[in-house]
Short mmCIF file of N, CA and C in Angstrom, two decimals:
data_model
loop_
_atom_site.label_atom_id
_atom_site.label_comp_id
_atom_site.label_asym_id
_atom_site.label_seq_id
_atom_site.Cartn_x
_atom_site.Cartn_y
_atom_site.Cartn_z
N UNK A 273 -66.52 40.32 8.92
CA UNK A 273 -67.52 39.30 9.11
C UNK A 273 -67.11 38.05 8.34
N UNK A 274 -67.38 36.86 8.92
CA UNK A 274 -66.99 35.59 8.32
C UNK A 274 -68.22 34.91 7.75
N UNK A 275 -68.23 34.69 6.42
CA UNK A 275 -69.37 34.07 5.75
C UNK A 275 -69.26 32.55 5.74
N UNK A 276 -68.15 31.97 6.20
CA UNK A 276 -67.97 30.52 6.14
C UNK A 276 -68.91 29.79 7.07
N UNK A 277 -69.45 30.39 8.04
CA UNK A 277 -70.34 29.74 8.98
C UNK A 277 -71.64 29.34 8.33
N UNK A 278 -72.00 29.95 7.22
CA UNK A 278 -73.27 29.67 6.57
C UNK A 278 -73.15 28.67 5.41
N UNK A 279 -71.94 28.10 5.19
CA UNK A 279 -71.79 27.13 4.11
C UNK A 279 -72.16 25.74 4.61
N UNK A 280 -72.71 24.91 3.72
CA UNK A 280 -73.07 23.54 4.04
C UNK A 280 -71.81 22.69 4.15
N UNK A 281 -71.80 21.70 5.07
CA UNK A 281 -70.66 20.80 5.23
C UNK A 281 -70.65 19.73 4.14
N UNK A 282 -71.78 19.50 3.50
CA UNK A 282 -71.86 18.50 2.44
C UNK A 282 -71.17 19.02 1.20
N UNK A 283 -70.51 18.10 0.50
CA UNK A 283 -69.87 18.47 -0.75
C UNK A 283 -70.77 18.08 -1.89
N UNK A 284 -70.78 18.87 -2.91
CA UNK A 284 -71.61 18.54 -4.07
C UNK A 284 -70.92 17.45 -4.87
N UNK A 285 -71.67 16.66 -5.60
CA UNK A 285 -71.14 15.56 -6.39
C UNK A 285 -70.53 16.00 -7.70
N UNK A 286 -70.53 17.28 -8.00
CA UNK A 286 -70.05 17.75 -9.29
C UNK A 286 -68.58 18.15 -9.26
N UNK A 287 -67.85 17.77 -8.20
CA UNK A 287 -66.44 18.14 -8.14
C UNK A 287 -65.62 17.25 -9.08
N UNK A 288 -64.47 17.71 -9.45
CA UNK A 288 -63.56 16.96 -10.32
C UNK A 288 -62.98 15.79 -9.53
N UNK A 289 -62.63 14.70 -10.22
CA UNK A 289 -62.03 13.57 -9.51
C UNK A 289 -60.72 13.98 -8.84
N UNK A 290 -60.42 13.31 -7.73
CA UNK A 290 -59.24 13.68 -6.95
C UNK A 290 -57.94 13.23 -7.62
N UNK A 291 -57.99 12.28 -8.55
CA UNK A 291 -56.79 11.81 -9.24
C UNK A 291 -56.35 12.81 -10.29
N UNK A 292 -55.12 12.71 -10.66
CA UNK A 292 -54.60 13.58 -11.71
C UNK A 292 -55.19 13.18 -13.05
N UNK A 293 -55.30 14.14 -13.93
CA UNK A 293 -55.81 13.82 -15.26
C UNK A 293 -54.75 13.03 -16.02
N UNK A 294 -55.13 12.42 -17.13
CA UNK A 294 -54.23 11.57 -17.90
C UNK A 294 -52.91 12.26 -18.28
N UNK A 295 -52.90 13.50 -18.73
CA UNK A 295 -51.61 14.09 -19.11
C UNK A 295 -50.64 14.19 -17.94
N UNK A 296 -51.15 14.30 -16.71
CA UNK A 296 -50.27 14.48 -15.56
C UNK A 296 -50.13 13.20 -14.72
N UNK A 297 -50.91 12.18 -15.00
CA UNK A 297 -50.87 10.95 -14.21
C UNK A 297 -50.21 9.83 -14.99
N UNK A 298 -50.20 8.66 -14.39
CA UNK A 298 -49.62 7.48 -15.03
C UNK A 298 -50.64 6.93 -16.02
N UNK A 299 -50.30 6.85 -17.30
CA UNK A 299 -51.28 6.40 -18.30
C UNK A 299 -51.66 4.92 -18.14
N UNK A 300 -50.84 4.13 -17.42
CA UNK A 300 -51.15 2.71 -17.27
C UNK A 300 -52.10 2.45 -16.12
N UNK A 301 -52.32 3.43 -15.26
CA UNK A 301 -53.20 3.23 -14.11
C UNK A 301 -54.61 3.67 -14.45
N UNK A 302 -55.61 2.97 -13.97
CA UNK A 302 -56.99 3.36 -14.26
C UNK A 302 -57.35 4.66 -13.55
N UNK A 303 -58.25 5.43 -14.15
CA UNK A 303 -58.67 6.70 -13.58
C UNK A 303 -59.82 6.53 -12.59
N UNK A 304 -60.51 5.43 -12.66
CA UNK A 304 -61.63 5.21 -11.74
C UNK A 304 -61.13 4.57 -10.45
N UNK A 305 -61.90 4.71 -9.40
CA UNK A 305 -61.53 4.11 -8.13
C UNK A 305 -61.74 2.60 -8.21
N UNK A 306 -60.85 1.81 -7.63
CA UNK A 306 -61.04 0.36 -7.67
C UNK A 306 -62.23 -0.05 -6.82
N UNK A 307 -62.82 -1.17 -7.22
CA UNK A 307 -63.95 -1.69 -6.45
C UNK A 307 -63.47 -2.17 -5.09
N UNK A 308 -64.33 -2.15 -4.11
CA UNK A 308 -63.91 -2.68 -2.81
C UNK A 308 -63.63 -4.18 -2.93
N UNK A 309 -62.68 -4.65 -2.14
CA UNK A 309 -62.32 -6.05 -2.22
C UNK A 309 -63.49 -6.93 -1.78
N UNK A 310 -63.54 -8.10 -2.39
CA UNK A 310 -64.64 -9.01 -2.06
C UNK A 310 -64.39 -9.62 -0.68
N UNK A 311 -65.43 -10.15 -0.11
CA UNK A 311 -65.33 -10.74 1.22
C UNK A 311 -64.44 -11.98 1.17
N UNK A 312 -63.56 -12.11 2.11
CA UNK A 312 -62.65 -13.25 2.19
C UNK A 312 -63.07 -14.14 3.35
N UNK A 313 -62.76 -15.43 3.25
CA UNK A 313 -63.07 -16.30 4.39
C UNK A 313 -62.20 -15.91 5.58
N UNK A 314 -62.74 -16.07 6.76
CA UNK A 314 -62.03 -15.69 7.97
C UNK A 314 -60.91 -16.67 8.31
N UNK A 315 -61.13 -17.95 8.03
CA UNK A 315 -60.12 -18.96 8.33
C UNK A 315 -59.43 -19.36 7.04
N UNK A 316 -58.14 -19.67 7.10
CA UNK A 316 -57.46 -20.10 5.88
C UNK A 316 -57.99 -21.45 5.43
N UNK A 317 -58.05 -21.62 4.12
CA UNK A 317 -58.53 -22.88 3.57
C UNK A 317 -57.34 -23.81 3.38
N UNK A 318 -57.52 -25.08 3.74
CA UNK A 318 -56.46 -26.07 3.58
C UNK A 318 -56.66 -26.81 2.27
N UNK A 319 -55.58 -27.05 1.57
CA UNK A 319 -55.65 -27.82 0.35
C UNK A 319 -55.58 -29.31 0.63
N UNK A 320 -55.00 -29.68 1.77
CA UNK A 320 -54.87 -31.08 2.14
C UNK A 320 -55.78 -31.32 3.33
N UNK A 321 -56.59 -32.36 3.24
CA UNK A 321 -57.51 -32.69 4.33
C UNK A 321 -56.75 -33.28 5.51
N UNK A 322 -57.34 -33.16 6.67
CA UNK A 322 -56.78 -33.78 7.86
C UNK A 322 -56.01 -32.79 8.70
N UNK A 323 -55.60 -33.21 9.88
CA UNK A 323 -54.87 -32.30 10.77
C UNK A 323 -53.49 -32.01 10.21
N UNK A 324 -52.95 -30.85 10.53
CA UNK A 324 -51.61 -30.54 10.05
C UNK A 324 -50.59 -31.47 10.69
N UNK A 325 -49.66 -31.95 9.90
CA UNK A 325 -48.66 -32.87 10.42
C UNK A 325 -47.46 -32.07 10.91
N UNK A 326 -46.86 -32.55 11.96
CA UNK A 326 -45.71 -31.86 12.53
C UNK A 326 -44.49 -32.09 11.63
N UNK A 327 -43.81 -31.02 11.35
CA UNK A 327 -42.60 -31.13 10.54
C UNK A 327 -41.51 -31.79 11.38
N UNK A 328 -40.71 -32.65 10.77
CA UNK A 328 -39.65 -33.29 11.53
C UNK A 328 -38.60 -32.27 11.97
N UNK A 329 -38.00 -32.52 13.11
CA UNK A 329 -36.95 -31.64 13.63
C UNK A 329 -35.65 -31.91 12.88
N UNK A 330 -34.74 -30.97 12.98
CA UNK A 330 -33.47 -31.08 12.26
C UNK A 330 -32.39 -31.56 13.22
N UNK A 331 -31.61 -32.53 12.76
CA UNK A 331 -30.48 -33.04 13.54
C UNK A 331 -29.32 -32.06 13.42
N UNK A 332 -28.55 -31.91 14.49
CA UNK A 332 -27.45 -30.96 14.43
C UNK A 332 -26.13 -31.48 14.93
N UNK A 333 -26.14 -32.50 15.77
CA UNK A 333 -24.89 -32.96 16.38
C UNK A 333 -24.26 -34.07 15.54
N UNK A 334 -22.94 -34.01 15.44
CA UNK A 334 -22.20 -35.01 14.68
C UNK A 334 -22.42 -36.41 15.25
N UNK A 335 -22.53 -36.51 16.57
CA UNK A 335 -22.74 -37.81 17.22
C UNK A 335 -24.04 -38.45 16.76
N UNK A 336 -25.07 -37.63 16.50
CA UNK A 336 -26.35 -38.17 16.02
C UNK A 336 -26.19 -38.74 14.61
N UNK A 337 -25.40 -38.08 13.77
CA UNK A 337 -25.16 -38.58 12.42
C UNK A 337 -24.38 -39.89 12.47
N UNK A 338 -23.38 -39.95 13.35
CA UNK A 338 -22.60 -41.18 13.48
C UNK A 338 -23.46 -42.32 14.01
N UNK A 339 -24.36 -42.02 14.94
CA UNK A 339 -25.25 -43.05 15.46
C UNK A 339 -26.20 -43.54 14.37
N UNK A 340 -26.69 -42.63 13.54
CA UNK A 340 -27.59 -43.03 12.45
C UNK A 340 -26.89 -43.94 11.46
N UNK A 341 -25.57 -43.81 11.36
CA UNK A 341 -24.81 -44.67 10.45
C UNK A 341 -24.83 -46.13 10.89
N UNK A 342 -25.15 -46.38 12.16
CA UNK A 342 -25.26 -47.76 12.65
C UNK A 342 -26.66 -48.33 12.47
N UNK A 343 -27.57 -47.56 11.88
CA UNK A 343 -28.95 -48.01 11.70
C UNK A 343 -29.15 -48.68 10.35
N UNK A 344 -30.40 -48.72 9.94
CA UNK A 344 -30.76 -49.33 8.65
C UNK A 344 -30.41 -48.38 7.52
N UNK A 345 -30.07 -48.94 6.37
CA UNK A 345 -29.71 -48.11 5.22
C UNK A 345 -30.42 -48.59 3.96
N UNK A 346 -30.76 -47.63 3.13
CA UNK A 346 -31.39 -47.93 1.84
C UNK A 346 -30.69 -47.11 0.77
N UNK A 347 -29.75 -47.72 0.04
CA UNK A 347 -29.05 -46.97 -1.01
C UNK A 347 -29.94 -46.80 -2.25
N UNK A 348 -29.93 -45.62 -2.80
CA UNK A 348 -30.66 -45.29 -4.02
C UNK A 348 -29.67 -44.59 -4.96
N UNK A 349 -30.02 -44.45 -6.24
CA UNK A 349 -29.07 -43.82 -7.17
C UNK A 349 -28.69 -42.38 -6.80
N UNK A 350 -29.61 -41.62 -6.21
CA UNK A 350 -29.33 -40.22 -5.91
C UNK A 350 -28.93 -39.95 -4.48
N UNK A 351 -29.11 -40.91 -3.59
CA UNK A 351 -28.83 -40.70 -2.17
C UNK A 351 -28.80 -42.03 -1.45
N UNK A 352 -28.37 -41.99 -0.20
CA UNK A 352 -28.47 -43.13 0.71
C UNK A 352 -29.30 -42.65 1.89
N UNK A 353 -30.32 -43.42 2.25
CA UNK A 353 -31.15 -43.10 3.40
C UNK A 353 -30.72 -43.96 4.58
N UNK A 354 -30.43 -43.32 5.70
CA UNK A 354 -30.12 -44.02 6.95
C UNK A 354 -31.24 -43.73 7.93
N UNK A 355 -31.72 -44.78 8.62
CA UNK A 355 -32.77 -44.61 9.63
C UNK A 355 -32.35 -45.40 10.86
N UNK A 356 -32.37 -44.72 12.01
CA UNK A 356 -32.04 -45.40 13.26
C UNK A 356 -33.00 -44.95 14.34
N UNK A 357 -33.60 -45.93 15.02
CA UNK A 357 -34.49 -45.66 16.15
C UNK A 357 -33.63 -45.16 17.31
N UNK A 358 -34.04 -44.05 17.91
CA UNK A 358 -33.24 -43.45 18.99
C UNK A 358 -33.41 -44.18 20.32
N UNK A 359 -34.50 -44.84 20.55
CA UNK A 359 -34.76 -45.56 21.81
C UNK A 359 -34.67 -44.64 23.03
N UNK A 360 -35.05 -43.38 22.88
CA UNK A 360 -35.03 -42.47 24.03
C UNK A 360 -36.43 -42.11 24.51
N UNK A 361 -37.45 -42.73 23.93
CA UNK A 361 -38.83 -42.48 24.34
C UNK A 361 -39.44 -41.22 23.74
N UNK A 362 -38.66 -40.43 23.03
CA UNK A 362 -39.16 -39.21 22.40
C UNK A 362 -39.74 -39.59 21.04
N UNK A 363 -41.04 -39.33 20.82
CA UNK A 363 -41.65 -39.73 19.54
C UNK A 363 -41.32 -38.78 18.39
N UNK A 364 -40.56 -37.72 18.65
CA UNK A 364 -40.25 -36.75 17.59
C UNK A 364 -39.39 -37.40 16.51
N UNK A 365 -39.72 -37.07 15.29
CA UNK A 365 -38.99 -37.54 14.13
C UNK A 365 -37.95 -36.47 13.78
N UNK A 366 -36.72 -36.88 13.49
CA UNK A 366 -35.69 -35.92 13.13
C UNK A 366 -35.07 -36.31 11.80
N UNK A 367 -34.51 -35.32 11.11
CA UNK A 367 -33.79 -35.63 9.88
C UNK A 367 -32.54 -34.78 9.76
N UNK A 368 -31.59 -35.33 9.03
CA UNK A 368 -30.34 -34.63 8.76
C UNK A 368 -29.94 -34.88 7.32
N UNK A 369 -29.15 -33.97 6.79
CA UNK A 369 -28.71 -34.07 5.40
C UNK A 369 -27.21 -33.84 5.38
N UNK A 370 -26.51 -34.66 4.61
CA UNK A 370 -25.09 -34.46 4.43
C UNK A 370 -24.73 -34.68 2.97
N UNK A 371 -23.97 -33.74 2.44
CA UNK A 371 -23.48 -33.82 1.06
C UNK A 371 -22.01 -33.44 1.10
N UNK A 372 -21.13 -34.36 0.72
CA UNK A 372 -19.70 -34.12 0.84
C UNK A 372 -19.17 -33.30 -0.34
N UNK A 373 -17.94 -32.83 -0.19
CA UNK A 373 -17.30 -32.03 -1.25
C UNK A 373 -16.98 -32.87 -2.48
N UNK A 374 -16.99 -34.19 -2.33
CA UNK A 374 -16.76 -35.05 -3.50
C UNK A 374 -17.87 -34.88 -4.53
N UNK A 375 -19.05 -34.46 -4.09
CA UNK A 375 -20.19 -34.30 -4.99
C UNK A 375 -20.00 -33.08 -5.89
N UNK A 376 -19.42 -32.01 -5.36
CA UNK A 376 -19.22 -30.81 -6.16
C UNK A 376 -18.98 -29.60 -5.29
N UNK A 377 -19.03 -28.44 -5.92
CA UNK A 377 -18.80 -27.18 -5.21
C UNK A 377 -19.98 -26.82 -4.32
N UNK A 378 -19.85 -25.66 -3.68
CA UNK A 378 -20.86 -25.23 -2.71
C UNK A 378 -22.22 -25.04 -3.35
N UNK A 379 -22.26 -24.52 -4.57
CA UNK A 379 -23.54 -24.28 -5.23
C UNK A 379 -24.29 -25.59 -5.46
N UNK A 380 -23.59 -26.59 -5.93
CA UNK A 380 -24.21 -27.90 -6.20
C UNK A 380 -24.64 -28.55 -4.89
N UNK A 381 -23.76 -28.50 -3.88
CA UNK A 381 -24.10 -29.11 -2.59
C UNK A 381 -25.30 -28.44 -1.95
N UNK A 382 -25.34 -27.12 -1.99
CA UNK A 382 -26.48 -26.40 -1.40
C UNK A 382 -27.77 -26.68 -2.14
N UNK A 383 -27.70 -26.81 -3.45
CA UNK A 383 -28.90 -27.15 -4.24
C UNK A 383 -29.42 -28.52 -3.84
N UNK A 384 -28.51 -29.49 -3.72
CA UNK A 384 -28.93 -30.84 -3.30
C UNK A 384 -29.56 -30.79 -1.92
N UNK A 385 -28.95 -30.05 -1.00
CA UNK A 385 -29.49 -29.98 0.36
C UNK A 385 -30.87 -29.32 0.38
N UNK A 386 -31.07 -28.29 -0.42
CA UNK A 386 -32.40 -27.66 -0.50
C UNK A 386 -33.43 -28.65 -1.01
N UNK A 387 -33.08 -29.40 -2.05
CA UNK A 387 -34.02 -30.38 -2.61
C UNK A 387 -34.32 -31.48 -1.59
N UNK A 388 -33.29 -31.96 -0.89
CA UNK A 388 -33.50 -32.99 0.13
C UNK A 388 -34.37 -32.46 1.27
N UNK A 389 -34.17 -31.20 1.66
CA UNK A 389 -34.97 -30.60 2.72
C UNK A 389 -36.45 -30.59 2.35
N UNK A 390 -36.74 -30.20 1.12
CA UNK A 390 -38.14 -30.18 0.67
C UNK A 390 -38.72 -31.59 0.68
N UNK A 391 -37.96 -32.56 0.18
CA UNK A 391 -38.44 -33.94 0.18
C UNK A 391 -38.68 -34.45 1.60
N UNK A 392 -37.75 -34.17 2.50
CA UNK A 392 -37.89 -34.65 3.88
C UNK A 392 -39.12 -34.04 4.54
N UNK A 393 -39.32 -32.75 4.37
CA UNK A 393 -40.48 -32.10 5.00
C UNK A 393 -41.79 -32.55 4.38
N UNK A 394 -41.74 -32.97 3.13
CA UNK A 394 -42.95 -33.42 2.45
C UNK A 394 -43.28 -34.88 2.77
N UNK A 395 -42.28 -35.75 2.76
CA UNK A 395 -42.55 -37.19 2.84
C UNK A 395 -42.37 -37.80 4.24
N UNK A 396 -41.48 -37.27 5.05
CA UNK A 396 -41.27 -37.89 6.36
C UNK A 396 -42.49 -37.83 7.26
N UNK A 397 -43.27 -36.74 7.29
CA UNK A 397 -44.48 -36.79 8.13
C UNK A 397 -45.46 -37.87 7.68
N UNK A 398 -45.43 -38.24 6.41
CA UNK A 398 -46.35 -39.26 5.90
C UNK A 398 -45.79 -40.67 6.01
N UNK A 399 -44.49 -40.85 5.71
CA UNK A 399 -43.91 -42.19 5.61
C UNK A 399 -42.75 -42.44 6.56
N UNK A 400 -42.33 -41.43 7.32
CA UNK A 400 -41.18 -41.59 8.22
C UNK A 400 -41.55 -42.35 9.48
N UNK A 401 -40.56 -42.54 10.35
CA UNK A 401 -40.75 -43.33 11.56
C UNK A 401 -40.61 -42.45 12.79
N UNK A 402 -41.64 -42.46 13.63
CA UNK A 402 -41.62 -41.67 14.86
C UNK A 402 -40.52 -42.17 15.78
N UNK A 403 -39.85 -41.26 16.44
CA UNK A 403 -38.79 -41.63 17.37
C UNK A 403 -37.52 -42.08 16.69
N UNK A 404 -37.37 -41.78 15.40
CA UNK A 404 -36.19 -42.21 14.66
C UNK A 404 -35.49 -41.02 14.03
N UNK A 405 -34.19 -41.20 13.78
CA UNK A 405 -33.40 -40.22 13.03
C UNK A 405 -33.30 -40.69 11.59
N UNK A 406 -33.54 -39.79 10.66
CA UNK A 406 -33.46 -40.07 9.23
C UNK A 406 -32.34 -39.20 8.66
N UNK A 407 -31.40 -39.81 7.96
CA UNK A 407 -30.30 -39.06 7.36
C UNK A 407 -30.27 -39.34 5.87
N UNK A 408 -30.22 -38.27 5.08
CA UNK A 408 -30.06 -38.38 3.63
C UNK A 408 -28.63 -38.00 3.29
N UNK A 409 -27.91 -38.93 2.66
CA UNK A 409 -26.54 -38.68 2.23
C UNK A 409 -26.57 -38.53 0.72
N UNK A 410 -26.14 -37.37 0.24
CA UNK A 410 -26.16 -37.11 -1.20
C UNK A 410 -25.15 -37.95 -1.94
N UNK A 411 -25.54 -38.42 -3.11
CA UNK A 411 -24.65 -39.17 -3.99
C UNK A 411 -24.48 -38.39 -5.29
N UNK A 412 -23.46 -38.75 -6.03
CA UNK A 412 -23.17 -38.08 -7.29
C UNK A 412 -24.34 -38.16 -8.26
N UNK A 413 -25.09 -39.26 -8.22
CA UNK A 413 -26.22 -39.43 -9.12
C UNK A 413 -27.39 -38.51 -8.82
N UNK A 414 -27.40 -37.85 -7.67
CA UNK A 414 -28.51 -36.99 -7.31
C UNK A 414 -28.36 -35.54 -7.75
N UNK A 415 -27.20 -35.20 -8.33
CA UNK A 415 -26.94 -33.80 -8.70
C UNK A 415 -27.98 -33.27 -9.68
N UNK A 416 -28.18 -33.97 -10.76
CA UNK A 416 -29.08 -33.50 -11.82
C UNK A 416 -30.33 -34.37 -11.93
N UNK A 417 -30.59 -35.16 -10.92
CA UNK A 417 -31.73 -36.08 -10.96
C UNK A 417 -33.04 -35.32 -10.90
N UNK A 418 -34.02 -35.80 -11.65
CA UNK A 418 -35.34 -35.19 -11.68
C UNK A 418 -35.96 -35.23 -10.28
N UNK A 419 -36.58 -34.12 -9.88
CA UNK A 419 -37.13 -34.02 -8.53
C UNK A 419 -38.23 -35.05 -8.28
N UNK A 420 -39.09 -35.27 -9.27
CA UNK A 420 -40.16 -36.27 -9.11
C UNK A 420 -39.56 -37.67 -8.92
N UNK A 421 -38.46 -37.94 -9.61
CA UNK A 421 -37.79 -39.23 -9.47
C UNK A 421 -37.17 -39.36 -8.07
N UNK A 422 -36.59 -38.28 -7.56
CA UNK A 422 -36.05 -38.31 -6.19
C UNK A 422 -37.15 -38.58 -5.18
N UNK A 423 -38.32 -37.97 -5.39
CA UNK A 423 -39.46 -38.18 -4.48
C UNK A 423 -39.86 -39.66 -4.50
N UNK A 424 -39.97 -40.22 -5.69
CA UNK A 424 -40.35 -41.64 -5.83
C UNK A 424 -39.31 -42.53 -5.15
N UNK A 425 -38.03 -42.20 -5.33
CA UNK A 425 -36.97 -43.02 -4.73
C UNK A 425 -36.97 -42.91 -3.21
N UNK A 426 -37.29 -41.74 -2.67
CA UNK A 426 -37.35 -41.62 -1.20
C UNK A 426 -38.52 -42.43 -0.64
N UNK A 427 -39.65 -42.40 -1.32
CA UNK A 427 -40.78 -43.24 -0.88
C UNK A 427 -40.39 -44.71 -0.92
N UNK A 428 -39.71 -45.11 -1.98
CA UNK A 428 -39.26 -46.50 -2.13
C UNK A 428 -38.26 -46.86 -1.02
N UNK A 429 -37.34 -45.95 -0.71
CA UNK A 429 -36.35 -46.20 0.33
C UNK A 429 -37.01 -46.34 1.70
N UNK A 430 -38.02 -45.51 1.98
CA UNK A 430 -38.72 -45.62 3.27
C UNK A 430 -39.47 -46.94 3.37
N UNK A 431 -40.05 -47.41 2.26
CA UNK A 431 -40.71 -48.73 2.27
C UNK A 431 -39.68 -49.84 2.47
N UNK A 432 -38.52 -49.69 1.84
CA UNK A 432 -37.46 -50.70 1.96
C UNK A 432 -36.98 -50.78 3.42
N UNK A 433 -36.84 -49.65 4.07
CA UNK A 433 -36.43 -49.63 5.48
C UNK A 433 -37.47 -50.32 6.35
N UNK A 434 -38.74 -50.13 6.03
CA UNK A 434 -39.82 -50.75 6.82
C UNK A 434 -39.75 -52.27 6.74
N UNK A 435 -39.30 -52.80 5.60
CA UNK A 435 -39.22 -54.25 5.42
C UNK A 435 -37.92 -54.84 5.95
N UNK A 436 -36.90 -54.00 6.16
CA UNK A 436 -35.58 -54.48 6.56
C UNK A 436 -35.62 -55.06 7.97
N UNK A 437 -34.78 -56.06 8.25
CA UNK A 437 -34.71 -56.61 9.61
C UNK A 437 -34.11 -55.58 10.56
N UNK A 438 -34.26 -55.82 11.85
CA UNK A 438 -33.69 -54.93 12.86
C UNK A 438 -32.17 -54.90 12.71
N UNK A 439 -31.55 -53.85 13.21
CA UNK A 439 -30.10 -53.68 13.04
C UNK A 439 -29.32 -54.85 13.63
N UNK A 440 -29.77 -55.42 14.74
CA UNK A 440 -29.08 -56.55 15.34
C UNK A 440 -29.25 -57.83 14.54
N UNK A 441 -30.33 -57.93 13.74
CA UNK A 441 -30.60 -59.11 12.95
C UNK A 441 -29.92 -59.06 11.59
N UNK A 442 -29.42 -57.90 11.20
CA UNK A 442 -28.87 -57.74 9.86
C UNK A 442 -27.52 -58.44 9.77
N UNK A 443 -27.20 -58.98 8.60
CA UNK A 443 -25.88 -59.58 8.42
C UNK A 443 -24.81 -58.48 8.46
N UNK A 444 -23.58 -58.83 8.82
CA UNK A 444 -22.52 -57.82 8.88
C UNK A 444 -22.26 -57.22 7.50
N UNK A 445 -21.88 -55.93 7.49
CA UNK A 445 -21.62 -55.24 6.23
C UNK A 445 -20.15 -55.33 5.87
N UNK A 446 -19.79 -54.72 4.79
CA UNK A 446 -18.42 -54.61 4.30
C UNK A 446 -17.85 -55.97 3.89
N UNK A 447 -18.67 -56.86 3.43
CA UNK A 447 -18.20 -58.11 2.85
C UNK A 447 -17.70 -59.13 3.85
N UNK A 448 -17.84 -58.89 5.13
CA UNK A 448 -17.38 -59.87 6.12
C UNK A 448 -18.31 -61.08 6.09
N UNK A 449 -17.73 -62.27 6.02
CA UNK A 449 -18.54 -63.48 6.01
C UNK A 449 -18.15 -64.35 7.21
N UNK A 450 -19.07 -65.16 7.63
CA UNK A 450 -18.80 -66.05 8.77
C UNK A 450 -17.65 -66.99 8.42
N UNK A 451 -16.72 -67.15 9.35
CA UNK A 451 -15.62 -68.08 9.13
C UNK A 451 -14.47 -67.49 8.34
N UNK A 452 -14.58 -66.24 7.93
CA UNK A 452 -13.51 -65.64 7.14
C UNK A 452 -12.95 -64.41 7.83
N UNK A 453 -12.91 -64.45 9.15
CA UNK A 453 -12.41 -63.32 9.93
C UNK A 453 -10.91 -63.39 10.13
N UNK A 454 -10.43 -62.70 11.16
CA UNK A 454 -9.00 -62.65 11.43
C UNK A 454 -8.53 -63.82 12.30
N UNK A 455 -9.46 -64.53 12.92
CA UNK A 455 -9.09 -65.59 13.85
C UNK A 455 -8.40 -66.75 13.17
N UNK A 456 -7.71 -67.57 13.99
CA UNK A 456 -7.02 -68.73 13.46
C UNK A 456 -7.90 -69.95 13.61
N UNK A 457 -7.73 -70.85 12.75
CA UNK A 457 -8.48 -72.09 12.83
C UNK A 457 -9.77 -72.03 12.05
N UNK A 458 -10.44 -73.16 12.01
CA UNK A 458 -11.67 -73.27 11.25
C UNK A 458 -12.86 -73.07 12.17
N UNK A 459 -13.92 -72.54 11.60
CA UNK A 459 -15.15 -72.33 12.34
C UNK A 459 -16.09 -73.47 12.02
N UNK A 460 -16.68 -74.06 13.03
CA UNK A 460 -17.69 -75.09 12.83
C UNK A 460 -17.14 -76.45 12.47
N UNK A 461 -15.84 -76.68 12.59
CA UNK A 461 -15.28 -77.97 12.23
C UNK A 461 -15.02 -78.81 13.44
#
């Protein structure tokens, strides 16, 4: 005969706790059951007000970097910023980073690129130019430069680019002056 059919399904509250006792358990873990987690908001909370800004796309082709070199430039102690409007009707903002071997070994170059990437993703959505390519070229002065100072310099460079004349209006670079070219004879005489 089976007597189990007459037992109650309810368990009495006087049973021993299911966890191991202190001599057999981890002494750093509490013996009581943790409280249930508090209610969490269903939607994530934003720390920054306003709609999320689109992160700029990354440039990948060498031709795009060479084209950006023909745009506006803002040299700073830690980097040179190049900005060129693509004129293709695409409002997407793109950025590229280049750090040459003259700056240092792979560890130093990769560190600079990581720092520039963070700066670009942080500041270009706020101060960059839609439909333009932005290129950051690392300089020797940017290796150990304070990050807050790099941020300030990038903001300053973006403001400088905004004030600069269009690429066709800019005076020629590399020290070329009117009347001092390769041609023969005098100019304007």
